[in-house]
PDB file of C-alpha atoms and ligand atoms in Angstrom:
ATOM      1  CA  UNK A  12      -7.459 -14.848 -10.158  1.00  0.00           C
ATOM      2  CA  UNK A  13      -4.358 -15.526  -8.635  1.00  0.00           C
ATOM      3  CA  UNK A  14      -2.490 -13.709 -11.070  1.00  0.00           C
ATOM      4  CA  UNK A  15      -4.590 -10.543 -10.686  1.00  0.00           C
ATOM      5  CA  UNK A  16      -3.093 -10.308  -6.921  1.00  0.00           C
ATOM      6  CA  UNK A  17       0.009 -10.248  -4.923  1.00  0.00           C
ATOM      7  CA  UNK A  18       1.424 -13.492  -3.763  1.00  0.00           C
ATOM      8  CA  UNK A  19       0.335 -12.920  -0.104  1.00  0.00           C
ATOM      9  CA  UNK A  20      -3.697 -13.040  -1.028  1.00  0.00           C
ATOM     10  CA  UNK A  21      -4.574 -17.127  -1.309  1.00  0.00           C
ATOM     11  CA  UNK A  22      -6.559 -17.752  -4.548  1.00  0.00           C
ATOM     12  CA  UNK A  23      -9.023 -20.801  -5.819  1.00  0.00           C
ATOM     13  CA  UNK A  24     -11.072 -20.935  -8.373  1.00  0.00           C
ATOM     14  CA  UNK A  25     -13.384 -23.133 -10.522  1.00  0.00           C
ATOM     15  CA  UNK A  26     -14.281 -23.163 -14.312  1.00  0.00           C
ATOM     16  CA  UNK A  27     -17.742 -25.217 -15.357  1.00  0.00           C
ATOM     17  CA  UNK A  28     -21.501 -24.627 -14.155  1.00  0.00           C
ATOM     18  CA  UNK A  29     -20.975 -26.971 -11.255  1.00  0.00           C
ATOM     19  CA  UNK A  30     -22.041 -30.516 -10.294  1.00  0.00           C
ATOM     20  CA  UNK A  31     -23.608 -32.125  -7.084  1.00  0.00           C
ATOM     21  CA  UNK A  32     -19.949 -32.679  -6.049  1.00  0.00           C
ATOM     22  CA  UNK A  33     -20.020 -29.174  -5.031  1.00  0.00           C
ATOM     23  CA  UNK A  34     -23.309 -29.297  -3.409  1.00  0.00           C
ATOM     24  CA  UNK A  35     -22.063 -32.354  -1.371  1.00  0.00           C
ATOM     25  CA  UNK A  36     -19.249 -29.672  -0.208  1.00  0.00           C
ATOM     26  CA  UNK A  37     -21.156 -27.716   1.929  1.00  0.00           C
ATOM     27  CA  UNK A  38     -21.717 -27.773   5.711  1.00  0.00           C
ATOM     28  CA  UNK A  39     -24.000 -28.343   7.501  1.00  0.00           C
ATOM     29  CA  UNK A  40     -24.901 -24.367   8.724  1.00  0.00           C
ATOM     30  CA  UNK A  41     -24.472 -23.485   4.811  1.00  0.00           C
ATOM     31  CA  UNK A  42     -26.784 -26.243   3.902  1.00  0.00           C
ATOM     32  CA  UNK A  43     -29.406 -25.183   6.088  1.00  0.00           C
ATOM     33  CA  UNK A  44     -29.352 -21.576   4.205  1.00  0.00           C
ATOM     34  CA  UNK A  45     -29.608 -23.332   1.109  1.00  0.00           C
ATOM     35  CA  UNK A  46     -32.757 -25.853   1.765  1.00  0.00           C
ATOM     36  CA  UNK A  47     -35.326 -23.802  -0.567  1.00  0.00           C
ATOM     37  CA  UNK A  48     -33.029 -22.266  -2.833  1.00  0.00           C
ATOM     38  CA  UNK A  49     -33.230 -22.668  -6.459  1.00  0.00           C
ATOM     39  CA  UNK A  50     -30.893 -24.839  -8.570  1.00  0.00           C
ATOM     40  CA  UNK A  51     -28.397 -21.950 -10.159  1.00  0.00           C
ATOM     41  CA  UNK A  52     -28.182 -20.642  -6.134  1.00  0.00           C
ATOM     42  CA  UNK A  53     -27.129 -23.447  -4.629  1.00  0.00           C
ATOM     43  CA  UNK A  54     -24.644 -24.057  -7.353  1.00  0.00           C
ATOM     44  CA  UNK A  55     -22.811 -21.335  -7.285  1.00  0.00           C
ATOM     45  CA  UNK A  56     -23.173 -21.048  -3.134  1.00  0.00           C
ATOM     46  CA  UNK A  57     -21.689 -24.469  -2.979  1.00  0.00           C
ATOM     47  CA  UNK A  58     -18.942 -23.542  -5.589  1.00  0.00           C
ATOM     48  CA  UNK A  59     -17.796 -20.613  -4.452  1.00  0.00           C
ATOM     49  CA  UNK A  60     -17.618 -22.463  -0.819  1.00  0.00           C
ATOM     50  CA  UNK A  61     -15.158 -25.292  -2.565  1.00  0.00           C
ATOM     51  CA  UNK A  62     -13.035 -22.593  -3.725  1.00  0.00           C
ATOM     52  CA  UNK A  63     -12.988 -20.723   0.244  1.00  0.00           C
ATOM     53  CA  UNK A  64     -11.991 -23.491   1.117  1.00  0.00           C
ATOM     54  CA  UNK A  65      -9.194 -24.583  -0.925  1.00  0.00           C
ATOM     55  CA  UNK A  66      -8.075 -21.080  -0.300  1.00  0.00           C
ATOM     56  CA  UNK A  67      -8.257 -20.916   3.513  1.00  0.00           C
ATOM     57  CA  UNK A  68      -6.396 -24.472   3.735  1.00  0.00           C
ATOM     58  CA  UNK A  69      -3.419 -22.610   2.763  1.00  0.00           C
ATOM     59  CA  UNK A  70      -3.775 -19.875   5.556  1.00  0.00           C
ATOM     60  CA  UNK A  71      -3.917 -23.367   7.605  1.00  0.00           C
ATOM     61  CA  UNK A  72      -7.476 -22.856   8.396  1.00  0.00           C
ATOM     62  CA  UNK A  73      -9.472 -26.552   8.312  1.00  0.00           C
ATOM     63  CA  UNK A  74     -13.215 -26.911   7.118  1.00  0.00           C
ATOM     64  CA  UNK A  75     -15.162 -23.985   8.276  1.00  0.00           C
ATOM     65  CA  UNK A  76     -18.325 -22.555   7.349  1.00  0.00           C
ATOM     66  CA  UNK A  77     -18.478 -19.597   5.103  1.00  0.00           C
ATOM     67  CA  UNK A  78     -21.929 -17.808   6.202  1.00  0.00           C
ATOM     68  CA  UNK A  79     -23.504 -14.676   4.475  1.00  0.00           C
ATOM     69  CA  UNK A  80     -23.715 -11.470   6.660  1.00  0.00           C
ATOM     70  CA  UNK A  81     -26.885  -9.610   6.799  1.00  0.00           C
ATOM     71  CA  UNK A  82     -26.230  -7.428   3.393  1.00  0.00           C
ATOM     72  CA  UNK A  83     -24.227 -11.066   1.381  1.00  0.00           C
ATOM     73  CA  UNK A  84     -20.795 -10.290   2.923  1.00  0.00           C
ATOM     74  CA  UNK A  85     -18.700 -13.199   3.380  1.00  0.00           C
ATOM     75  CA  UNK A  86     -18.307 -13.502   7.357  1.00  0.00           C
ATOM     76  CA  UNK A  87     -14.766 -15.267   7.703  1.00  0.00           C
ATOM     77  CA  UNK A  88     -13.367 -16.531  10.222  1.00  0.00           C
ATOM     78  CA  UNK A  89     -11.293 -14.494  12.803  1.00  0.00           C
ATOM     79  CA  UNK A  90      -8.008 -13.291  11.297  1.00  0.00           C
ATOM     80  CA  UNK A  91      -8.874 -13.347   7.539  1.00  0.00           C
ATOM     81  CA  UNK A  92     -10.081 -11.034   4.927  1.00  0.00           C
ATOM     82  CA  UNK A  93     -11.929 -12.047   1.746  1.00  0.00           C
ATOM     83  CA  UNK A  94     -13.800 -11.747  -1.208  1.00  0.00           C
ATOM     84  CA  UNK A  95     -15.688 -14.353  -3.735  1.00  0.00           C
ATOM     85  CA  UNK A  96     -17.185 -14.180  -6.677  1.00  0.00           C
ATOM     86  CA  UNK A  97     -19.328 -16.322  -9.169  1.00  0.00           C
ATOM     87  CA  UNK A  98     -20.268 -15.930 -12.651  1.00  0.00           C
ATOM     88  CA  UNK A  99     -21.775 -17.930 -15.410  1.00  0.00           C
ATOM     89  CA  UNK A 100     -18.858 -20.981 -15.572  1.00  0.00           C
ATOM     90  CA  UNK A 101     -17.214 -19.313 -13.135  1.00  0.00           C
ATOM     91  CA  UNK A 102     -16.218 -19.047  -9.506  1.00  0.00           C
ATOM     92  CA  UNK A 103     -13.416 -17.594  -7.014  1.00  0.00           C
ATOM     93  CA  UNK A 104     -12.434 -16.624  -3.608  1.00  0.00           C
ATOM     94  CA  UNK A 105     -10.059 -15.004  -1.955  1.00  0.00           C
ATOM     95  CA  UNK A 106      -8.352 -14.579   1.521  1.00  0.00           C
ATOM     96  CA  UNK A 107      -5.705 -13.307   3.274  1.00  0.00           C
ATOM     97  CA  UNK A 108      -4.171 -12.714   7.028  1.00  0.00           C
ATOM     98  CA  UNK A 109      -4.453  -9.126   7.613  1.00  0.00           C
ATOM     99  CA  UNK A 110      -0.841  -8.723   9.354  1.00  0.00           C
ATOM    100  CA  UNK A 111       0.080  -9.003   5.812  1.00  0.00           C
ATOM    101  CA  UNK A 112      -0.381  -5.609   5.894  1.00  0.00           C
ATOM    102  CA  UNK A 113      -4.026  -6.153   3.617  1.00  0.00           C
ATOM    103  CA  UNK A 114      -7.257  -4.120   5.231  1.00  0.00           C
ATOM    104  CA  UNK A 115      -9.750  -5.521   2.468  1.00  0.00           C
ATOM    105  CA  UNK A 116     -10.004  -7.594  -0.947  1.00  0.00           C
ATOM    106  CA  UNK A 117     -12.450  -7.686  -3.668  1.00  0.00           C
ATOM    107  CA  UNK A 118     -13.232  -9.415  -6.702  1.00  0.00           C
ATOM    108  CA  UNK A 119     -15.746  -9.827  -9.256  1.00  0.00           C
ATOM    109  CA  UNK A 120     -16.449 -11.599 -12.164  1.00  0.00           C
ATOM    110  CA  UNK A 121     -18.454 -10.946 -15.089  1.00  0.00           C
ATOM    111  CA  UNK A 122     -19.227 -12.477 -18.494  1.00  0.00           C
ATOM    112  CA  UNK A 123     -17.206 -10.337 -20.836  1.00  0.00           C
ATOM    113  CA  UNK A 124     -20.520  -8.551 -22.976  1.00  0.00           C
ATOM    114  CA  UNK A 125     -21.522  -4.857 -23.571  1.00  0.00           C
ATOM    115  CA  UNK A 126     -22.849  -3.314 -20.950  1.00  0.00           C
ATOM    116  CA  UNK A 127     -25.862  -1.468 -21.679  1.00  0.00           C
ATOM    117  CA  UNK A 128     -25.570   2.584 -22.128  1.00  0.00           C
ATOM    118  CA  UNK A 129     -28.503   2.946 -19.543  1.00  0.00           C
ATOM    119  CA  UNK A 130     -26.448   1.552 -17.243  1.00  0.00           C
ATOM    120  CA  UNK A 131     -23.098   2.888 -17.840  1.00  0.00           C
ATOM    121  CA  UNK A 132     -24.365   5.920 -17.352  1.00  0.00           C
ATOM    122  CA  UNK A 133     -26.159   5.093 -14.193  1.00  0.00           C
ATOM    123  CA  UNK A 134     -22.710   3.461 -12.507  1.00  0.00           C
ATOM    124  CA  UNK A 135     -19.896   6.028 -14.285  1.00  0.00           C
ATOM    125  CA  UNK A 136     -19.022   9.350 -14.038  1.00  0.00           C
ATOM    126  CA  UNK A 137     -18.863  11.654 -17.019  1.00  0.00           C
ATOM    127  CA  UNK A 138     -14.961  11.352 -16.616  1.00  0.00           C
ATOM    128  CA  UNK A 139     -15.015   7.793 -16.468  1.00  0.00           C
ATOM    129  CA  UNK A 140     -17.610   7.420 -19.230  1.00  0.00           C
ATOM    130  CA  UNK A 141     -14.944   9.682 -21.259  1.00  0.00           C
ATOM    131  CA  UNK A 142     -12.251   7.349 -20.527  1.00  0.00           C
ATOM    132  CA  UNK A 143     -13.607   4.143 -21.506  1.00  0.00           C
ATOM    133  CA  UNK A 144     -15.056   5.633 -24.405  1.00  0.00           C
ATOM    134  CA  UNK A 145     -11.259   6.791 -25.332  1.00  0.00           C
ATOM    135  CA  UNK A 146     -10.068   2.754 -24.561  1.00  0.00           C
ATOM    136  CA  UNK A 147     -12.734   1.663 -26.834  1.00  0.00           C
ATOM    137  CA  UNK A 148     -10.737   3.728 -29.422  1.00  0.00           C
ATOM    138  CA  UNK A 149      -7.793   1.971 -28.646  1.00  0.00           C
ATOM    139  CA  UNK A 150      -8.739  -1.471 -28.070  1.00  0.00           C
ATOM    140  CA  UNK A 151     -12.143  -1.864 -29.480  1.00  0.00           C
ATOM    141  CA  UNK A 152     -12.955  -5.882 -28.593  1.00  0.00           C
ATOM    142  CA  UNK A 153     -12.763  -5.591 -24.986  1.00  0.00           C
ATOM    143  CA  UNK A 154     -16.554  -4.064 -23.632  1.00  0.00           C
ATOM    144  CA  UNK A 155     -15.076  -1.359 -21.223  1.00  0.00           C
ATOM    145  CA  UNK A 156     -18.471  -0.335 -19.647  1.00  0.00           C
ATOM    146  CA  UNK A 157     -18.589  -4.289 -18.067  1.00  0.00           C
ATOM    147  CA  UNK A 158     -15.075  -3.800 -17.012  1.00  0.00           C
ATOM    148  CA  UNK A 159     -15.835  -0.678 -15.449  1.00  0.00           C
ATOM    149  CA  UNK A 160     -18.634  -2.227 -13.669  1.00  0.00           C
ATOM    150  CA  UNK A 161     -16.596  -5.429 -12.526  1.00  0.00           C
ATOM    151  CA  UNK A 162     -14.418  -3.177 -11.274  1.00  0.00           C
ATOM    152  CA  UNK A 163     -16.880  -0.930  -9.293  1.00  0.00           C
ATOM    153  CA  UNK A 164     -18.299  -4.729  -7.645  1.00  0.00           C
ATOM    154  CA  UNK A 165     -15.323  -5.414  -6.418  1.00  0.00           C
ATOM    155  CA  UNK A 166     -14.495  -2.344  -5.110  1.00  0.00           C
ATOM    156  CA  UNK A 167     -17.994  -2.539  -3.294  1.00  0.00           C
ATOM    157  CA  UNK A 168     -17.111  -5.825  -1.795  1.00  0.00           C
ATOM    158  CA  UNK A 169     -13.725  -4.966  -0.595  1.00  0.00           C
ATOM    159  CA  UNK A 170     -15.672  -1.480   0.936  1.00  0.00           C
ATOM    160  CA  UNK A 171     -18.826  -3.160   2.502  1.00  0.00           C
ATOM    161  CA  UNK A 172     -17.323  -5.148   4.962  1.00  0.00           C
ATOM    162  CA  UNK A 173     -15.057  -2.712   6.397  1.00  0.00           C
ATOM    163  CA  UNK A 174     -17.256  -0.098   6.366  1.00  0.00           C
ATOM    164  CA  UNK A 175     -20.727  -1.455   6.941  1.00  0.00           C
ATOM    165  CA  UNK A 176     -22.129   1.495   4.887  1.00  0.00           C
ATOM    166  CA  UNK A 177     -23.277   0.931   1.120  1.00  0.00           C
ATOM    167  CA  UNK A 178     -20.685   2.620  -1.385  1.00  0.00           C
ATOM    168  CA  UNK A 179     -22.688   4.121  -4.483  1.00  0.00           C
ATOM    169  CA  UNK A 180     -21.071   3.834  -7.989  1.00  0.00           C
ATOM    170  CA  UNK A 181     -20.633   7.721  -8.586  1.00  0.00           C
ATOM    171  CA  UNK A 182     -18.439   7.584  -4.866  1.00  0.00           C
ATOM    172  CA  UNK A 183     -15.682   5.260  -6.563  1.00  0.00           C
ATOM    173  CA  UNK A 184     -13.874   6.990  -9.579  1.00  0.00           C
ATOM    174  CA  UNK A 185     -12.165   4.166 -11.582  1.00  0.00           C
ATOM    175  CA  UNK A 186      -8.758   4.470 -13.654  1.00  0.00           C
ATOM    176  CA  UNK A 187      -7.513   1.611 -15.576  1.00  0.00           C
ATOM    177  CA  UNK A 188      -3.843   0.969 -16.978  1.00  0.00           C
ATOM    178  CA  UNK A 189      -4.038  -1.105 -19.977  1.00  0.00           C
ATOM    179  CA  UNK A 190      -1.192  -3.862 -20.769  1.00  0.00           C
ATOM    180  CA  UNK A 191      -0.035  -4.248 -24.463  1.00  0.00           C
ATOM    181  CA  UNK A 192      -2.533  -6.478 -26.107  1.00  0.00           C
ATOM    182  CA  UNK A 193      -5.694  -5.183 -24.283  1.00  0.00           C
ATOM    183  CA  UNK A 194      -6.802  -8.332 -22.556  1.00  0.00           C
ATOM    184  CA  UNK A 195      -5.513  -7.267 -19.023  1.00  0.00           C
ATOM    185  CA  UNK A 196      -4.055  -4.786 -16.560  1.00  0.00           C
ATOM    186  CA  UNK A 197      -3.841  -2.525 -13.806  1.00  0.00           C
ATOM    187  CA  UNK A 198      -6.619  -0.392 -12.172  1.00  0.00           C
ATOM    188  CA  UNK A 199      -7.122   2.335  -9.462  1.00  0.00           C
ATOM    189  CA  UNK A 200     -10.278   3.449  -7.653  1.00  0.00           C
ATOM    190  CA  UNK A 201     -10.291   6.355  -5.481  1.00  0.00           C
ATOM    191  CA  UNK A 202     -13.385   6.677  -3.166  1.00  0.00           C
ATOM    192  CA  UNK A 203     -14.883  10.020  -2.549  1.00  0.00           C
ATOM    193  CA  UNK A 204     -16.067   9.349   0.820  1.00  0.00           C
ATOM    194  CA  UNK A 205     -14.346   9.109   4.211  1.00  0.00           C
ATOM    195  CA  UNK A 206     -14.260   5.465   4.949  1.00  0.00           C
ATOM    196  CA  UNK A 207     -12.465   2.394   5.512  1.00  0.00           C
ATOM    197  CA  UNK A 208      -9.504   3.347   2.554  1.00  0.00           C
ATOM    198  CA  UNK A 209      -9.551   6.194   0.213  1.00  0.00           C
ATOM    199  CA  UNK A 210      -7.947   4.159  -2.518  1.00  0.00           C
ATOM    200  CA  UNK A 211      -7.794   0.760  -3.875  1.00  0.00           C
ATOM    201  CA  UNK A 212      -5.354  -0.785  -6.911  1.00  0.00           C
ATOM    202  CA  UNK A 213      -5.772  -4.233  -8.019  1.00  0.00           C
ATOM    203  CA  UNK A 214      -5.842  -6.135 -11.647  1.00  0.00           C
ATOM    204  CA  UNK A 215      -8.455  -6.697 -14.484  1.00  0.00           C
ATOM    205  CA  UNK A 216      -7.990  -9.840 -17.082  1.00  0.00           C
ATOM    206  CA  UNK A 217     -10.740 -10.586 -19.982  1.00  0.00           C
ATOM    207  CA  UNK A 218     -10.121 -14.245 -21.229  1.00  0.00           C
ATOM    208  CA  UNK A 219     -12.235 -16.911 -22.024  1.00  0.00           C
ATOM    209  CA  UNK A 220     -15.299 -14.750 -22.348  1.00  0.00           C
ATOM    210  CA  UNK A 221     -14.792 -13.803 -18.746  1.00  0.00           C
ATOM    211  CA  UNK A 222     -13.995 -10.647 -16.954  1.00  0.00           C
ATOM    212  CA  UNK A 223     -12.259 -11.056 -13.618  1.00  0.00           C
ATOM    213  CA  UNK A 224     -10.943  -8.072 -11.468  1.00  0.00           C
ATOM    214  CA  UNK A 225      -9.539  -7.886  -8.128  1.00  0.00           C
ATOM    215  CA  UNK A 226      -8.851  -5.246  -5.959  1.00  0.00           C
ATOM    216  CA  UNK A 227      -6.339  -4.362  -2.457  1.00  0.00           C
ATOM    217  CA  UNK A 228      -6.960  -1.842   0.208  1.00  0.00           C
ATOM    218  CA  UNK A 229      -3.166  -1.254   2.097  1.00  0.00           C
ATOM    219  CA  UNK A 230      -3.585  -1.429   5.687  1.00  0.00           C
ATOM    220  CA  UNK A 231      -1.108   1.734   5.487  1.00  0.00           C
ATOM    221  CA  UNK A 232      -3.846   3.539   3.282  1.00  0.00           C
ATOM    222  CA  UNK A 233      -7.056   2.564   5.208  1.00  0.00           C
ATOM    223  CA  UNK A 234      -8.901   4.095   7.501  1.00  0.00           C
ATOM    224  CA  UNK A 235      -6.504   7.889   6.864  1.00  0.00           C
ATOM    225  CA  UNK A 236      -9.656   9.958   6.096  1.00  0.00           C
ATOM    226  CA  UNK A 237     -11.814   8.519   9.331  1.00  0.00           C
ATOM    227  CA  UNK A 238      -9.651   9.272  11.726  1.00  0.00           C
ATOM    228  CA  UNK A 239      -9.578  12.468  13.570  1.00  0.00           C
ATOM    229  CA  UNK A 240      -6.283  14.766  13.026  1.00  0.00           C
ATOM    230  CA  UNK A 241      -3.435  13.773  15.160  1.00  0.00           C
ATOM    231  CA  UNK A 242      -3.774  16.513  18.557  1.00  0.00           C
TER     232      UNK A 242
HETATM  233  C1  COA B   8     -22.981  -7.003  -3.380  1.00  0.00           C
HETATM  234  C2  COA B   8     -22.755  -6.961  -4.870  1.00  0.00           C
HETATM  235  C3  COA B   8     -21.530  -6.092  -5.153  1.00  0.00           C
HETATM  236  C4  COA B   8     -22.493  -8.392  -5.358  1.00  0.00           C
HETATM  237  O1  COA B   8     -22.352  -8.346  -6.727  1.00  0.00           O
HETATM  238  P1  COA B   8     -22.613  -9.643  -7.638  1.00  0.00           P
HETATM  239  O2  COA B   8     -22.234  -9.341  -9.041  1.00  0.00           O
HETATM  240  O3  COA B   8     -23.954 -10.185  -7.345  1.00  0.00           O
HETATM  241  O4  COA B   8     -21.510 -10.561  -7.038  1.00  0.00           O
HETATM  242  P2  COA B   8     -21.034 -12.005  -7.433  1.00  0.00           P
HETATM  243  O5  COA B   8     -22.161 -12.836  -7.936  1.00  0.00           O
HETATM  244  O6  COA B   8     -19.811 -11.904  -8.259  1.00  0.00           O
HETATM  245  O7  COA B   8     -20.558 -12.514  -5.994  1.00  0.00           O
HETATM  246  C5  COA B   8     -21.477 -12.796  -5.022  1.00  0.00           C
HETATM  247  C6  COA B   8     -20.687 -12.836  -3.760  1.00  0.00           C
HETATM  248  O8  COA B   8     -20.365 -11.521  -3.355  1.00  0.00           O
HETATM  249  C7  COA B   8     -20.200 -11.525  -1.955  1.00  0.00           C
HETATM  250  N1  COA B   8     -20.969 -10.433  -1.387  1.00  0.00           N
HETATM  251  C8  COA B   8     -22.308 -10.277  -1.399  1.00  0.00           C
HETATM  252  N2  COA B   8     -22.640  -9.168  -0.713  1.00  0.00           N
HETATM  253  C9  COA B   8     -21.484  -8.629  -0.270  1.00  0.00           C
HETATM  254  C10 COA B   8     -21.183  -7.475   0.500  1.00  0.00           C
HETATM  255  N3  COA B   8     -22.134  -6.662   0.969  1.00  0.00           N
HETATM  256  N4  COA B   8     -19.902  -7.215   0.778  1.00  0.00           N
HETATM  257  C11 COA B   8     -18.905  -8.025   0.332  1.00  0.00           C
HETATM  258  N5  COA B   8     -19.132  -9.141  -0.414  1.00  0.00           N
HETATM  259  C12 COA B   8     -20.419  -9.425  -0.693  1.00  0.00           C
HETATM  260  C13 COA B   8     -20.717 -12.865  -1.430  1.00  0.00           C
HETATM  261  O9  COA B   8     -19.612 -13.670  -1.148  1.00  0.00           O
HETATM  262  C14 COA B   8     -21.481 -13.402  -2.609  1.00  0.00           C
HETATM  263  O10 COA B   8     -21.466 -14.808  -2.707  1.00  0.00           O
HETATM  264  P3  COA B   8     -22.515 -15.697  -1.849  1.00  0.00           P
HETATM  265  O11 COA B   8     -23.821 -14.984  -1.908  1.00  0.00           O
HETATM  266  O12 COA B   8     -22.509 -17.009  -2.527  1.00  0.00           O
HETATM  267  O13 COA B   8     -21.947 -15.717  -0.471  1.00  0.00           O
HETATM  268  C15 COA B   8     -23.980  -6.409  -5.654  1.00  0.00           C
HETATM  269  O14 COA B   8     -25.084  -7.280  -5.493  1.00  0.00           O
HETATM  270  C16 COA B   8     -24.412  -5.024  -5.225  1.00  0.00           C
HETATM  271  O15 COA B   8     -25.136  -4.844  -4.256  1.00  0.00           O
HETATM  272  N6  COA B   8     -23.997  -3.992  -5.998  1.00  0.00           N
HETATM  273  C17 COA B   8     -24.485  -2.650  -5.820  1.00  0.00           C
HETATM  274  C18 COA B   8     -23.535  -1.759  -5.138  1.00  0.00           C
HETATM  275  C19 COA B   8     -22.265  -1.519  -5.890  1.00  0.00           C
HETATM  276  O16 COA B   8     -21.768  -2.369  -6.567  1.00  0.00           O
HETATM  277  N7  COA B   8     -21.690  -0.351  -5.780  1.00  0.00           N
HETATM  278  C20 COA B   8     -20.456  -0.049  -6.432  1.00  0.00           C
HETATM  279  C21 COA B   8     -19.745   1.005  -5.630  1.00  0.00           C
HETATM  280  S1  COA B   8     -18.307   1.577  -6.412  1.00  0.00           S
END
């Protein structure tokens, strides 16, 4: 995940389905949300937790809590922005100070399978639909439609917590840049509401049967369309 980001956004993540270590992790206010929950929940709640907090020990932050906001967003502490993710064998998170010039993050992470044409045509635009269906040409092993979609989750959980407001798939229009052997590259997603930031670039990466994106809003870039015109 790192990788996927510039060098001023802290990274951890975890590969494996997760072990009571992990459960053991969590404190005491996430353990309380967790009494009830189901076995896969609490694993991945717990293991996306270890991996805040590796990541927010390098902003210099100790042990904190890392509580869900009423729609799932990650509420973190004062002076950091964030994302997580977990997947099947999977799990990340994200943070950064935000006088690093960063307004939001997101990432996602998907298993890397075909996504089915119901839904591609429910989350892409005709545009977008024409464009993966013209990288398929090119790089046939790599399922576009779940890229697309990992893309469009992380661009809804870099949105959501600026803006407080759902963000529908048909409002983000994705454009990905494709490096040399297909397994990874850039990606743009302009937004087509006013909001928080009109655009967002970040990375993609399919390896190890895993899709994992990640996307920046610029503090420079956000917020430009909400505001009213300069008197
Ligand atoms: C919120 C949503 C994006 C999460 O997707 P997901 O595939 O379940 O996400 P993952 O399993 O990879 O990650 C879950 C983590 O996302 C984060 N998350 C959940 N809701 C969030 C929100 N509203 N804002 C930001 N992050 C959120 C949480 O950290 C959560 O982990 P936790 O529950 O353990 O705290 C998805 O459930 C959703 O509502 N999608 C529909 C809207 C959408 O995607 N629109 C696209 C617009 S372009």
């Amino acid at each position: 995940m790192a990788s996927l980001l510039p060098p001023r956004v802290a990274a951890a993540e975890v590969f494996g389905h997760g072990d009571e270590e992990w459960w053991g992790a969590l404190l005491p206010a996430e353990a309380r949300l967790m009494a009830g929950a189901g076995a896969k929940r609490r694993r991945d709640f717990a293991g996306v937790r270890v991996c805040a907090r590796r990541a927010l020990r390098v902003l210099g932050f100790g042990p904190v809590p890392v509580l869900p906001g009423p729609r799932g967003e990650p509420r973190w502490p004062a002076g950091v922005v964030g994302s997580m993710t977990h997947c099947a064998g999977y799990r990340a998170a994200v943070v950064a100070r935000p006088e690093t010039g960063l307004a939001g993050l997101g990432i996602d992470a998907e298993p890397h399978a075909p996504l089915s044409p119901d839904v591609l045509d429910m989350v892409a635009s005709p545009a977008e639909r024409a464009h993966v269906a013209m990288l398929a040409d090119g790089w046939p092993r790599v399922h576009w439609g779940r890229v697309l979609f990992c893309v469009k989750e992380a661009v809804f959980k870099a949105w959501y917590p600026l803006a407080h407001t759902e963000l529908g798939f048909l409002e983000a229009e994705v454009a990905f840049q494709v490096n040399g052997d297909g397994s990874s590259g850039g990606v743009t997603a302009e937004v087509r509401r006013p909001g928080p930031f009109t655009v967002v670039s970040g990375h993609w990466r399919v390896a190890d049967g895993v899709i994992a994106t990640a996307v920046v809003a610029e503090a420079a870039a956000a917020w430009k369309s909400a505001q009213p015109p300069a008197a």
